[in-house]
Tab-separated table of C-alpha atoms in Angstrom:
chain	number	residue	atom	x	y	z
A	1	UNK	CA	33.084	23.285	-112.213
A	2	UNK	CA	31.677	22.159	-108.885
A	3	UNK	CA	33.341	23.394	-105.715
A	4	UNK	CA	33.784	20.615	-103.165
A	5	UNK	CA	35.072	22.046	-99.931
A	6	UNK	CA	36.985	24.786	-98.136
A	7	UNK	CA	40.672	23.874	-98.214
A	8	UNK	CA	41.709	26.526	-95.701
A	9	UNK	CA	40.841	29.987	-94.445
A	10	UNK	CA	43.614	32.603	-94.336
A	11	UNK	CA	43.733	35.366	-91.731
A	12	UNK	CA	45.887	38.432	-92.321
A	13	UNK	CA	47.208	39.997	-89.110
A	14	UNK	CA	49.650	42.629	-87.885
A	15	UNK	CA	50.578	40.491	-84.871
A	16	UNK	CA	51.080	36.887	-85.914
A	17	UNK	CA	52.338	35.799	-82.500
A	18	UNK	CA	49.190	36.981	-80.699
A	19	UNK	CA	46.881	35.687	-83.438
A	20	UNK	CA	48.444	32.231	-83.345
A	21	UNK	CA	48.382	32.212	-79.537
A	22	UNK	CA	44.628	32.947	-79.506
A	23	UNK	CA	43.822	29.956	-81.684
A	24	UNK	CA	46.334	27.571	-80.079
A	25	UNK	CA	46.147	28.504	-76.393
A	26	UNK	CA	42.514	29.617	-76.201
A	27	UNK	CA	40.704	27.632	-78.909
A	28	UNK	CA	42.705	24.408	-78.975
A	29	UNK	CA	44.254	24.484	-82.460
A	30	UNK	CA	47.598	22.813	-83.200
A	31	UNK	CA	50.500	24.513	-84.964
A	32	UNK	CA	51.264	22.246	-87.904
A	33	UNK	CA	53.724	24.076	-90.172
A	34	UNK	CA	55.389	27.386	-91.065
A	35	UNK	CA	56.088	29.056	-94.400
A	36	UNK	CA	58.492	31.972	-94.887
A	37	UNK	CA	58.417	33.962	-98.134
A	38	UNK	CA	60.023	37.224	-99.263
A	39	UNK	CA	57.061	39.509	-98.458
A	40	UNK	CA	55.167	37.479	-95.882
A	41	UNK	CA	55.292	34.540	-93.510
A	42	UNK	CA	52.524	32.145	-92.503
A	43	UNK	CA	51.619	29.594	-89.848
A	44	UNK	CA	49.316	26.670	-90.591
A	45	UNK	CA	46.981	25.671	-87.753
A	46	UNK	CA	44.629	22.712	-87.642
A	47	UNK	CA	41.903	21.288	-85.455
A	48	UNK	CA	39.747	18.463	-86.721
A	49	UNK	CA	39.141	19.182	-90.410
A	50	UNK	CA	39.632	22.954	-90.022
A	51	UNK	CA	42.790	24.504	-91.471
A	52	UNK	CA	43.650	28.122	-90.666
A	53	UNK	CA	46.568	29.980	-92.222
A	54	UNK	CA	47.781	32.977	-90.180
A	55	UNK	CA	49.819	35.421	-92.277
A	56	UNK	CA	51.746	38.630	-91.599
A	57	UNK	CA	54.404	40.667	-93.402
A	58	UNK	CA	55.047	43.582	-95.757
A	59	UNK	CA	53.110	41.994	-98.602
A	60	UNK	CA	49.745	42.392	-96.880
A	61	UNK	CA	50.063	45.982	-95.605
A	62	UNK	CA	47.391	47.363	-97.954
A	63	UNK	CA	44.801	44.848	-96.756
A	64	UNK	CA	45.596	45.527	-93.093
A	65	UNK	CA	45.408	49.300	-93.561
A	66	UNK	CA	41.964	49.006	-95.147
A	67	UNK	CA	40.425	46.245	-93.046
A	68	UNK	CA	42.567	45.511	-90.002
A	69	UNK	CA	43.026	41.873	-88.960
A	70	UNK	CA	40.618	39.704	-90.910
A	71	UNK	CA	39.988	36.880	-93.340
A	72	UNK	CA	41.631	37.560	-96.703
A	73	UNK	CA	41.311	34.212	-98.498
A	74	UNK	CA	38.815	31.356	-98.397
A	75	UNK	CA	40.535	28.694	-100.499
A	76	UNK	CA	38.186	26.352	-102.367
A	77	UNK	CA	38.757	22.869	-103.764
A	78	UNK	CA	37.117	22.048	-107.069
A	79	UNK	CA	36.835	19.357	-109.765
A	80	UNK	CA	38.527	21.367	-112.496
A	81	UNK	CA	40.545	24.370	-111.316
A	82	UNK	CA	40.923	26.067	-114.701
A	83	UNK	CA	37.290	25.512	-115.721
A	84	UNK	CA	36.139	26.966	-112.407
A	85	UNK	CA	38.411	29.986	-112.863
A	86	UNK	CA	36.914	30.529	-116.335
A	87	UNK	CA	33.363	30.242	-114.967
A	88	UNK	CA	34.192	32.753	-112.235
A	89	UNK	CA	35.609	35.179	-114.814
A	90	UNK	CA	32.463	34.790	-116.933
A	91	UNK	CA	30.402	35.540	-113.807
A	92	UNK	CA	32.262	38.846	-113.358
A	93	UNK	CA	35.175	37.922	-111.092
A	94	UNK	CA	38.745	39.109	-111.501
A	95	UNK	CA	41.121	36.165	-111.859
A	96	UNK	CA	44.827	36.525	-111.081
A	97	UNK	CA	47.598	33.983	-110.553
A	98	UNK	CA	49.535	33.318	-107.370
A	99	UNK	CA	53.318	33.037	-107.298
A	100	UNK	CA	52.770	29.285	-107.734
A	101	UNK	CA	50.562	29.945	-110.821
A	102	UNK	CA	47.378	28.980	-108.951
A	103	UNK	CA	44.156	30.823	-109.928
A	104	UNK	CA	43.012	33.403	-107.360
A	105	UNK	CA	39.430	34.614	-107.834
A	106	UNK	CA	37.934	37.814	-106.412
A	107	UNK	CA	35.025	37.147	-104.067
A	108	UNK	CA	33.488	39.906	-101.928
A	109	UNK	CA	35.211	43.091	-100.800
A	110	UNK	CA	38.946	42.334	-100.814
A	111	UNK	CA	38.439	38.658	-99.926
A	112	UNK	CA	39.579	36.197	-102.584
A	113	UNK	CA	39.251	32.485	-103.301
A	114	UNK	CA	42.380	30.522	-104.149
A	115	UNK	CA	41.289	27.582	-106.293
A	116	UNK	CA	42.871	24.221	-105.535
A	117	UNK	CA	42.326	20.685	-106.892
A	118	UNK	CA	39.875	18.344	-105.198
A	119	UNK	CA	42.797	16.756	-103.327
A	120	UNK	CA	44.737	19.892	-102.319
A	121	UNK	CA	47.152	18.318	-99.849
A	122	UNK	CA	50.806	17.479	-100.442
A	123	UNK	CA	52.227	15.444	-97.567
A	124	UNK	CA	49.185	16.508	-95.528
A	125	UNK	CA	49.742	20.246	-96.149
A	126	UNK	CA	47.900	22.666	-98.490
A	127	UNK	CA	49.682	22.981	-101.828
A	128	UNK	CA	51.235	26.213	-103.022
A	129	UNK	CA	53.680	27.125	-100.222
A	130	UNK	CA	57.015	25.927	-98.948
A	131	UNK	CA	55.815	24.520	-95.650
A	132	UNK	CA	58.199	23.396	-92.921
A	133	UNK	CA	56.508	21.018	-90.518
A	134	UNK	CA	56.563	22.078	-86.863
A	135	UNK	CA	58.612	19.593	-84.786
A	136	UNK	CA	56.297	17.131	-83.079
A	137	UNK	CA	53.200	18.352	-84.947
A	138	UNK	CA	50.714	16.032	-86.592
A	139	UNK	CA	48.319	16.940	-89.397
A	140	UNK	CA	45.694	14.790	-87.639
A	141	UNK	CA	45.199	17.537	-85.061
A	142	UNK	CA	42.395	16.758	-82.631
A	143	UNK	CA	40.313	18.852	-80.234
A	144	UNK	CA	36.746	19.917	-79.516
A	145	UNK	CA	36.379	21.474	-82.980
A	146	UNK	CA	35.705	18.900	-85.696
A	147	UNK	CA	35.012	21.020	-88.772
A	148	UNK	CA	34.097	24.362	-90.306
A	149	UNK	CA	30.302	24.483	-90.276
A	150	UNK	CA	29.879	27.707	-92.252
A	151	UNK	CA	31.337	31.134	-92.974
A	152	UNK	CA	29.207	34.247	-92.388
A	153	UNK	CA	29.833	37.032	-94.906
A	154	UNK	CA	28.698	40.618	-94.267
A	155	UNK	CA	27.739	42.438	-97.478
A	156	UNK	CA	26.446	45.870	-98.393
A	157	UNK	CA	22.678	46.294	-98.229
A	158	UNK	CA	20.860	45.420	-101.425
A	159	UNK	CA	23.594	43.115	-102.790
A	160	UNK	CA	22.543	39.686	-101.488
A	161	UNK	CA	20.841	38.575	-104.697
A	162	UNK	CA	23.845	39.626	-106.768
A	163	UNK	CA	26.287	37.646	-104.638
A	164	UNK	CA	24.015	34.594	-104.364
A	165	UNK	CA	23.807	34.560	-108.168
A	166	UNK	CA	27.582	34.995	-108.444
A	167	UNK	CA	28.326	31.988	-106.229
A	168	UNK	CA	25.875	29.914	-108.257
A	169	UNK	CA	27.329	30.929	-111.625
A	170	UNK	CA	30.992	30.884	-110.583
A	171	UNK	CA	31.166	27.880	-108.258
A	172	UNK	CA	27.954	25.900	-108.700
A	173	UNK	CA	26.572	26.822	-105.270
A	174	UNK	CA	22.827	26.543	-104.657
A	175	UNK	CA	20.559	28.596	-102.404
A	176	UNK	CA	19.775	26.666	-99.251
A	177	UNK	CA	17.645	29.053	-97.174
A	178	UNK	CA	16.884	32.713	-96.554
A	179	UNK	CA	15.806	34.805	-93.558
A	180	UNK	CA	14.704	38.383	-92.876
A	181	UNK	CA	14.874	39.636	-89.296
A	182	UNK	CA	13.628	43.006	-88.065
A	183	UNK	CA	14.675	44.282	-84.634
A	184	UNK	CA	13.058	47.585	-83.757
A	185	UNK	CA	14.005	50.127	-86.429
A	186	UNK	CA	16.805	47.913	-87.764
A	187	UNK	CA	16.714	44.835	-89.980
A	188	UNK	CA	19.000	42.293	-91.617
A	189	UNK	CA	18.561	39.942	-94.548
A	190	UNK	CA	20.348	36.656	-95.223
A	191	UNK	CA	20.746	34.008	-97.905
A	192	UNK	CA	22.590	30.730	-97.283
A	193	UNK	CA	24.445	29.290	-100.272
A	194	UNK	CA	26.336	26.016	-100.337
A	195	UNK	CA	28.228	23.654	-102.600
A	196	UNK	CA	26.503	20.543	-103.915
A	197	UNK	CA	28.708	18.504	-101.578
A	198	UNK	CA	27.293	20.464	-98.623
A	199	UNK	CA	30.820	21.003	-97.319
A	200	UNK	CA	31.287	24.661	-98.321
A	201	UNK	CA	28.579	26.883	-96.846
A	202	UNK	CA	28.388	30.688	-96.845
A	203	UNK	CA	25.766	32.595	-94.880
A	204	UNK	CA	25.422	35.911	-96.714
A	205	UNK	CA	24.068	38.673	-94.457
A	206	UNK	CA	23.359	42.334	-95.170
A	207	UNK	CA	21.571	45.253	-93.509
A	208	UNK	CA	18.280	46.468	-94.912
A	209	UNK	CA	19.202	49.873	-96.416
A	210	UNK	CA	15.630	51.063	-95.858
A	211	UNK	CA	15.987	50.731	-92.073
A	212	UNK	CA	18.043	52.527	-89.445
A	213	UNK	CA	21.772	51.619	-89.356
A	214	UNK	CA	22.595	48.721	-87.029
A	215	UNK	CA	25.418	46.353	-86.117
A	216	UNK	CA	25.916	45.122	-89.683
A	217	UNK	CA	26.367	48.695	-90.869
A	218	UNK	CA	28.854	49.162	-88.035
A	219	UNK	CA	30.751	46.047	-89.127
A	220	UNK	CA	30.975	47.369	-92.686
A	221	UNK	CA	32.270	50.709	-91.420
A	222	UNK	CA	34.822	49.236	-89.005
A	223	UNK	CA	35.919	46.629	-91.548
A	224	UNK	CA	36.356	49.121	-94.348
A	225	UNK	CA	33.776	47.327	-96.487
A	226	UNK	CA	32.472	43.827	-97.039
A	227	UNK	CA	34.172	40.875	-95.406
A	228	UNK	CA	33.939	37.701	-93.337
A	229	UNK	CA	31.921	38.450	-90.192
A	230	UNK	CA	32.472	35.136	-88.425
A	231	UNK	CA	33.692	31.560	-88.766
A	232	UNK	CA	31.436	28.857	-87.299
A	233	UNK	CA	33.368	25.929	-85.817
A	234	UNK	CA	31.485	22.647	-85.514
A	235	UNK	CA	31.795	20.710	-82.265
A	236	UNK	CA	30.236	17.511	-80.988
A	237	UNK	CA	29.996	18.758	-77.382
A	238	UNK	CA	29.476	22.482	-77.076
A	239	UNK	CA	29.055	22.682	-73.286
A	240	UNK	CA	32.546	21.362	-72.403
A	241	UNK	CA	33.985	23.196	-75.425
A	242	UNK	CA	32.642	26.515	-74.108
A	243	UNK	CA	33.895	25.784	-70.588
A	244	UNK	CA	37.382	24.969	-71.878
A	245	UNK	CA	37.590	27.949	-74.227
A	246	UNK	CA	36.325	30.338	-71.563
A	247	UNK	CA	38.865	29.028	-69.041
A	248	UNK	CA	41.600	29.596	-71.632
A	249	UNK	CA	40.588	33.206	-72.181
A	250	UNK	CA	37.962	33.261	-74.941
A	251	UNK	CA	35.321	35.919	-74.245
A	252	UNK	CA	31.829	34.993	-75.437
A	253	UNK	CA	28.843	37.244	-76.043
A	254	UNK	CA	26.363	37.408	-73.192
A	255	UNK	CA	22.766	36.184	-73.315
A	256	UNK	CA	20.100	37.584	-70.941
A	257	UNK	CA	18.575	35.236	-68.355
A	258	UNK	CA	15.134	36.016	-69.784
A	259	UNK	CA	16.134	34.030	-72.877
A	260	UNK	CA	16.422	30.865	-70.764
A	261	UNK	CA	13.246	31.616	-68.826
A	262	UNK	CA	11.366	31.281	-72.124
A	263	UNK	CA	13.445	28.469	-73.609
A	264	UNK	CA	11.578	25.625	-71.903
A	265	UNK	CA	8.303	26.804	-73.399
A	266	UNK	CA	9.807	27.339	-76.843
A	267	UNK	CA	11.725	24.044	-77.007
A	268	UNK	CA	10.066	21.285	-75.047
A	269	UNK	CA	12.365	18.426	-74.072
A	270	UNK	CA	15.325	20.638	-73.227
A	271	UNK	CA	14.296	21.186	-69.597
A	272	UNK	CA	17.093	18.984	-68.248
A	273	UNK	CA	19.675	21.022	-70.171
A	274	UNK	CA	18.383	24.530	-69.566
A	275	UNK	CA	20.487	25.239	-66.476
A	276	UNK	CA	23.639	24.064	-68.268
A	277	UNK	CA	22.738	26.282	-71.202
A	278	UNK	CA	22.046	29.205	-68.873
A	279	UNK	CA	25.382	28.743	-67.114
A	280	UNK	CA	27.351	28.704	-70.356
A	281	UNK	CA	25.063	31.234	-72.162
A	282	UNK	CA	24.641	28.792	-75.063
A	283	UNK	CA	21.728	29.459	-77.444
A	284	UNK	CA	19.361	26.702	-78.597
A	285	UNK	CA	17.110	26.265	-81.610
A	286	UNK	CA	15.117	23.486	-83.274
A	287	UNK	CA	13.949	22.623	-86.743
A	288	UNK	CA	12.112	19.615	-88.175
A	289	UNK	CA	15.344	17.567	-88.205
A	290	UNK	CA	16.595	18.208	-84.683
A	291	UNK	CA	18.214	20.647	-82.261
A	292	UNK	CA	21.049	23.119	-82.664
A	293	UNK	CA	23.224	24.694	-79.958
A	294	UNK	CA	25.445	27.708	-80.636
A	295	UNK	CA	27.454	30.477	-78.984
A	296	UNK	CA	29.399	33.428	-80.386
A	297	UNK	CA	32.645	34.962	-79.201
A	298	UNK	CA	33.465	38.620	-78.890
A	299	UNK	CA	35.870	39.799	-81.557
A	300	UNK	CA	39.483	39.518	-80.309
A	301	UNK	CA	40.629	42.144	-82.827
A	302	UNK	CA	41.200	45.866	-82.403
A	303	UNK	CA	38.515	46.929	-84.863
A	304	UNK	CA	35.923	44.639	-83.229
A	305	UNK	CA	35.073	42.963	-86.534
A	306	UNK	CA	35.760	39.248	-87.100
A	307	UNK	CA	34.473	36.863	-84.427
A	308	UNK	CA	33.825	33.132	-84.070
A	309	UNK	CA	31.019	30.695	-83.315
A	310	UNK	CA	30.854	27.270	-81.720
A	311	UNK	CA	27.972	25.197	-83.044
A	312	UNK	CA	26.671	21.726	-82.172
A	313	UNK	CA	24.152	19.997	-84.431
A	314	UNK	CA	21.894	17.322	-82.997
A	315	UNK	CA	20.267	16.550	-86.332
A	316	UNK	CA	19.434	20.160	-87.149
A	317	UNK	CA	20.140	21.360	-90.681
A	318	UNK	CA	19.334	25.012	-90.036
A	319	UNK	CA	21.372	27.961	-88.816
A	320	UNK	CA	19.504	28.970	-85.688
A	321	UNK	CA	16.932	31.167	-87.397
A	322	UNK	CA	15.135	31.699	-84.093
A	323	UNK	CA	18.459	32.855	-82.652
A	324	UNK	CA	19.270	35.340	-85.399
A	325	UNK	CA	17.413	37.967	-83.407
A	326	UNK	CA	19.302	36.938	-80.248
A	327	UNK	CA	22.638	37.147	-82.110
A	328	UNK	CA	21.746	40.519	-83.594
A	329	UNK	CA	20.797	41.913	-80.198
A	330	UNK	CA	23.791	40.295	-78.436
A	331	UNK	CA	26.273	41.753	-80.937
A	332	UNK	CA	24.535	45.123	-80.676
A	333	UNK	CA	24.805	45.045	-76.859
A	334	UNK	CA	28.464	44.067	-77.189
A	335	UNK	CA	29.092	46.973	-79.546
A	336	UNK	CA	27.552	49.423	-77.086
A	337	UNK	CA	29.417	48.104	-74.046
A	338	UNK	CA	32.693	47.979	-75.977
A	339	UNK	CA	32.261	51.623	-76.930
C-alpha cells in the first residue's frame, strides 16, 4: 500500500493564462503539454522533477467559488493502486473514480489524491489525460528548481492528530517531526508526515484553538476551509534563484534587518554569507545534519491564500523550526500590509 512519490500537483484557477505565466515567466517552469476536455482544460508545467497541472473550465466552478485559486489535487504514486484505495476507504476516505477509471481519494478539505501506479508516466507525461505535447517542449525541463521538497497543509485547529493518523493508515506515511510555536497570544502546531521513500512529505499545520486567532485562522477563512498553504520548491542555489525570480516579478515576504543582526550569533560559520542573505531576505536555520536556507513568496492570488517557498538544503533534514516563528510573523505582517 506504500505511497512512493507525488506524481503532480494540480492547481485550479479562473485565469489559466495568468497562472501559467506566473510559473513560466516568473518562476522558470516549462510548458510541456496541454489537455482539452469537455468541462475543463489543463496545462502541464515542469521544472526539474516538479510537475504542475494548471486547470480551468466549467467543471471546476464549485471549487473556485468555495476556495478561489488553489491546489485541488495532489496525485500520489503507489505500489498497488487498488489496495491503497481500499486502505484509504477503510481509514475513512471517500473514494471515487475519474473519467479514466482511476481512484480519486478524499484528503483534506476539498483537496483529493488521484492514485497512480509507481511509474505514472506515459511517453513522459502523467497518465489519465489526452495530452498534446507543446511544440519544442521537453519533459526534461531544467531550471533552478530541482524538486518538490514538501507541501504545507493548513488544517482546522485540533485536527492534526486525526489527519496524521489518516495518512498513516491510508498511505503508509510515518510521523517525522512535530513543532509547537507560540507568538504572543497566538500559536500554531505542526506535524510532518512522509512516505517511507521520503519523497512525499506533508507539513500539517493548524492554529491552536485555545489561543487568539492568527494568520492560520485567516487562511482558513479566506480559503473557505482547509487546504494547501504552500508548495516548497527545492533548489541547489537559493541566492541566484531568488535574484532571478525577483527580477522576473515574484514578490517575496520581507524579513526585518534585526533577524540578520542576530544570525551570526545564532549560526556560527555563516558570517561570510550574512550580507548575501540580508540582501535577498533569505532565512537560515541549522540542525545536527547541516544548514537550511529558505524564503517564502507572497501569495499571487486574489484571496491571498496559496504561496510558495524556495528551499536549499545543505545537509539539513529539518524544516526550519527556528524560522517557523519568523515565517509566522512575516506572513502576519504581510496580511496586515495587504489589508
